[in-house]
Short mmCIF file of C-alpha atoms in Angstrom, two decimals:
data_model
loop_
_atom_site.label_atom_id
_atom_site.label_comp_id
_atom_site.label_asym_id
_atom_site.label_seq_id
_atom_site.Cartn_x
_atom_site.Cartn_y
_atom_site.Cartn_z
CA UNK A 10 -5.30 6.43 -6.84
CA UNK A 11 -4.85 6.63 -2.95
CA UNK A 12 -6.80 9.15 -0.96
CA UNK A 13 -7.43 10.17 2.52
CA UNK A 14 -10.58 11.75 1.49
CA UNK A 15 -13.79 10.14 3.23
CA UNK A 16 -16.31 12.17 1.32
CA UNK A 17 -16.79 9.94 -1.35
CA UNK A 18 -16.01 12.83 -4.13
CA UNK A 19 -13.50 10.79 -6.03
CA UNK A 20 -16.06 8.11 -6.62
CA UNK A 21 -18.60 10.86 -7.91
CA UNK A 22 -15.99 12.19 -10.14
CA UNK A 23 -15.49 8.37 -11.61
CA UNK A 24 -12.35 7.42 -10.19
CA UNK A 25 -12.19 4.02 -11.07
CA UNK A 26 -9.25 2.58 -9.19
CA UNK A 27 -9.40 4.04 -5.40
CA UNK A 28 -7.79 3.12 -2.13
CA UNK A 29 -9.39 5.21 0.52
CA UNK A 30 -7.32 4.79 3.52
CA UNK A 31 -9.39 6.29 5.94
CA UNK A 32 -12.59 4.83 4.83
CA UNK A 33 -15.60 6.33 3.40
CA UNK A 34 -18.72 7.99 5.11
CA UNK A 35 -21.28 6.47 2.44
CA UNK A 36 -20.12 3.27 3.71
CA UNK A 37 -20.53 0.76 6.55
CA UNK A 38 -18.26 -2.09 7.63
CA UNK A 39 -18.19 -5.10 9.82
CA UNK A 40 -15.44 -4.85 12.55
CA UNK A 41 -14.98 -8.72 12.42
CA UNK A 42 -14.78 -9.91 9.03
CA UNK A 43 -14.60 -6.43 7.23
CA UNK A 44 -17.17 -6.73 4.66
CA UNK A 45 -18.52 -3.33 3.48
CA UNK A 46 -22.14 -2.03 2.57
CA UNK A 47 -23.32 1.20 0.99
CA UNK A 48 -25.23 3.02 3.95
CA UNK A 49 -28.45 3.05 1.71
CA UNK A 50 -28.23 -0.93 1.46
CA UNK A 51 -27.84 -1.81 5.01
CA UNK A 52 -30.96 -2.02 7.27
CA UNK A 53 -30.68 -0.77 10.84
CA UNK A 54 -32.74 -2.16 13.12
CA UNK A 55 -33.35 0.33 15.93
CA UNK A 56 -34.59 -2.50 18.33
CA UNK A 57 -31.63 -4.37 18.08
CA UNK A 58 -28.39 -2.38 18.43
CA UNK A 59 -25.59 -2.19 17.74
CA UNK A 60 -26.06 -3.58 14.14
CA UNK A 61 -24.66 -7.09 13.42
CA UNK A 62 -23.20 -8.53 10.09
CA UNK A 63 -25.38 -10.30 8.00
CA UNK A 64 -22.77 -12.49 6.54
CA UNK A 65 -23.37 -16.03 7.57
CA UNK A 66 -21.49 -17.04 10.86
CA UNK A 67 -19.86 -13.53 11.53
CA UNK A 68 -22.67 -11.69 13.64
CA UNK A 69 -19.91 -9.07 14.18
CA UNK A 70 -20.59 -5.14 15.10
CA UNK A 71 -21.01 -3.16 11.71
CA UNK A 72 -19.84 0.63 12.02
CA UNK A 73 -19.38 3.39 9.71
CA UNK A 74 -16.60 2.77 7.52
CA UNK A 75 -14.51 5.90 8.50
CA UNK A 76 -11.10 5.17 10.66
CA UNK A 77 -11.77 6.45 14.02
CA UNK A 78 -8.75 7.53 16.21
CA UNK A 79 -6.99 4.44 17.94
CA UNK A 80 -8.16 2.17 15.03
#
């Protein structure tokens, strides 16, 4: 299934095969390597902003997974 929804409702309903073309507000994404994490599994250190990717050698900025205007 392909969806433009960013609210995670398709996943909650049990959809297994899903392409979210505008991202998902319950996930975070590295802008450099594309690694994704569920929001609740990524710790943000408020003393070291912006959050950085934890993948070996990346160190890219981590942002919400939703696609913003101009991306």
